[in-house]
Amino acid sequence: MPSRGQLFLALSSSLLGVLAFDFAYRALEPEQIVPTEIGEYSPTLGWQLVPGAEASSTRTGREVEYRINSKGIRDDETPYEKPEGTYRIAVIGDSRTFGYGVAIEQHFSRILEGYFERVEVINLGVSGYGIDQSFLFLQEQGFRYAPNLVIAYVSHFGDHRHMHSVRWGKPKPRFELVDGRLVLEPQPAQLEDSFSLLRRVDEQLVESSPLYRDTSQALMRLIKGSPVVVEQTDSDRTATASPGYVDSIFELGLAILAGIDAESRNRDTQFLVVTEMARLDEVCRQAGIRSFDVAASLANRRFELPDGLEHINEAGNGVLAWEIAQYLSREEIIPASHAKVRDDGPRF
């Protein structure tokens, strides 16, 4: 039987080995596109941006700064009260709406403002969000800005985030369809307060140790089993799986978008889905939800961030802003009084 000294030496050696391996893993891991320090736990959303946080990354080959305002969004300081004569657009979504790898000055939300007069675009995007979290964030924060229009940019369902109560190793809320109605499930961390300490330790390890993060997520996928193998395609960025599971992804996704549409209507706010999925565009139109498919406009490899980062660069954001501006004017969603007038006549 080994002595206490031998056990201590074995444990110490094992711990040092793990720490050394974690250090090597961290050293080999590429720089993060979006630094983790600008995010934090949220009891209602799963995670959120840290008010007042600032960080930067050079992962794309140029420095990109991420500044979060006092209300926890990547945008300028904007009061909730809307100035008289101002038309406001609230944009919800995931990393593309947040501005993954792109300076905020060159993001489509900021460029879109420039095509009109007295138009403010509020960027409510958060990296990693599913449309369920975007809906909840809109309710918590977005509607306080009294937007005239809400745009949900849903570029893909590739991670089927709204189908799960845990993503990226973190608990999150999710909706279920019960007799055709959306029912919100609280995130797992809210159900068992006795595990709050373990949850905090787990979150700290996820944030501080890439090795722990990747290993624990892989282990959970192995234990639970994954019903799909996610693949991203240029033509239709959705999950490839059994037809039944894909149908359920779109069924719940459409129900959440219909919920956003209904709540927007109740507030005399218009709603628009911007997507790159032909199927989502079709089912939204069939359900009477205004939708705009931008896949063809963004189908240009020159719009991609380097190193296969699967997001659009500054050029892609510029095209997206132009296409949305054209659509809003063509469909007369934004009143003509907000069109930018030049010497040779109106812009649109």
PDB file of C-alpha atoms in Angstrom, residues 35-53 68 70-72 126 129 133 170-171 187 199 203 207:
ATOM      1  CA  PRO A  35     -12.589  37.840 -25.963  1.00  0.00           C
ATOM      2  CA  THR A  36     -14.485  35.952 -23.251  1.00  0.00           C
ATOM      3  CA  GLU A  37     -14.027  38.738 -20.693  1.00  0.00           C
ATOM      4  CA  ILE A  38     -16.766  40.831 -22.311  1.00  0.00           C
ATOM      5  CA  GLY A  39     -19.361  38.155 -21.450  1.00  0.00           C
ATOM      6  CA  GLU A  40     -20.906  37.045 -18.166  1.00  0.00           C
ATOM      7  CA  TYR A  41     -23.594  34.764 -16.740  1.00  0.00           C
ATOM      8  CA  SER A  42     -27.226  35.876 -16.902  1.00  0.00           C
ATOM      9  CA  PRO A  43     -29.982  34.187 -14.844  1.00  0.00           C
ATOM     10  CA  THR A  44     -32.591  34.933 -17.515  1.00  0.00           C
ATOM     11  CA  LEU A  45     -30.649  34.785 -20.796  1.00  0.00           C
ATOM     12  CA  GLY A  46     -27.885  32.269 -20.083  1.00  0.00           C
ATOM     13  CA  TRP A  47     -25.182  34.817 -20.790  1.00  0.00           C
ATOM     14  CA  GLN A  48     -24.954  38.482 -21.676  1.00  0.00           C
ATOM     15  CA  LEU A  49     -22.445  41.208 -22.482  1.00  0.00           C
ATOM     16  CA  VAL A  50     -20.748  42.937 -19.566  1.00  0.00           C
ATOM     17  CA  PRO A  51     -21.823  46.600 -19.316  1.00  0.00           C
ATOM     18  CA  GLY A  52     -18.849  48.878 -19.860  1.00  0.00           C
ATOM     19  CA  ALA A  53     -16.495  46.066 -20.930  1.00  0.00           C
ATOM     20  CA  ILE A  68     -19.923  47.390 -24.647  1.00  0.00           C
ATOM     21  CA  SER A  70     -23.536  50.866 -20.055  1.00  0.00           C
ATOM     22  CA  LYS A  71     -26.702  48.957 -21.025  1.00  0.00           C
ATOM     23  CA  GLY A  72     -24.820  45.856 -22.103  1.00  0.00           C
ATOM     24  CA  VAL A 126     -24.971  38.716 -28.767  1.00  0.00           C
ATOM     25  CA  TYR A 129     -27.486  33.468 -28.997  1.00  0.00           C
ATOM     26  CA  GLN A 133     -32.473  34.197 -26.279  1.00  0.00           C
ATOM     27  CA  LYS A 170     -23.512  26.969 -20.446  1.00  0.00           C
ATOM     28  CA  PRO A 171     -27.157  26.680 -19.333  1.00  0.00           C
ATOM     29  CA  GLN A 187     -32.512  27.474 -17.584  1.00  0.00           C
ATOM     30  CA  ARG A 199     -22.086  25.919 -11.578  1.00  0.00           C
ATOM     31  CA  GLU A 203     -18.211  28.509 -15.466  1.00  0.00           C
ATOM     32  CA  GLU A 207     -13.722  30.673 -19.056  1.00  0.00           C
TER      33      GLU A 207
END
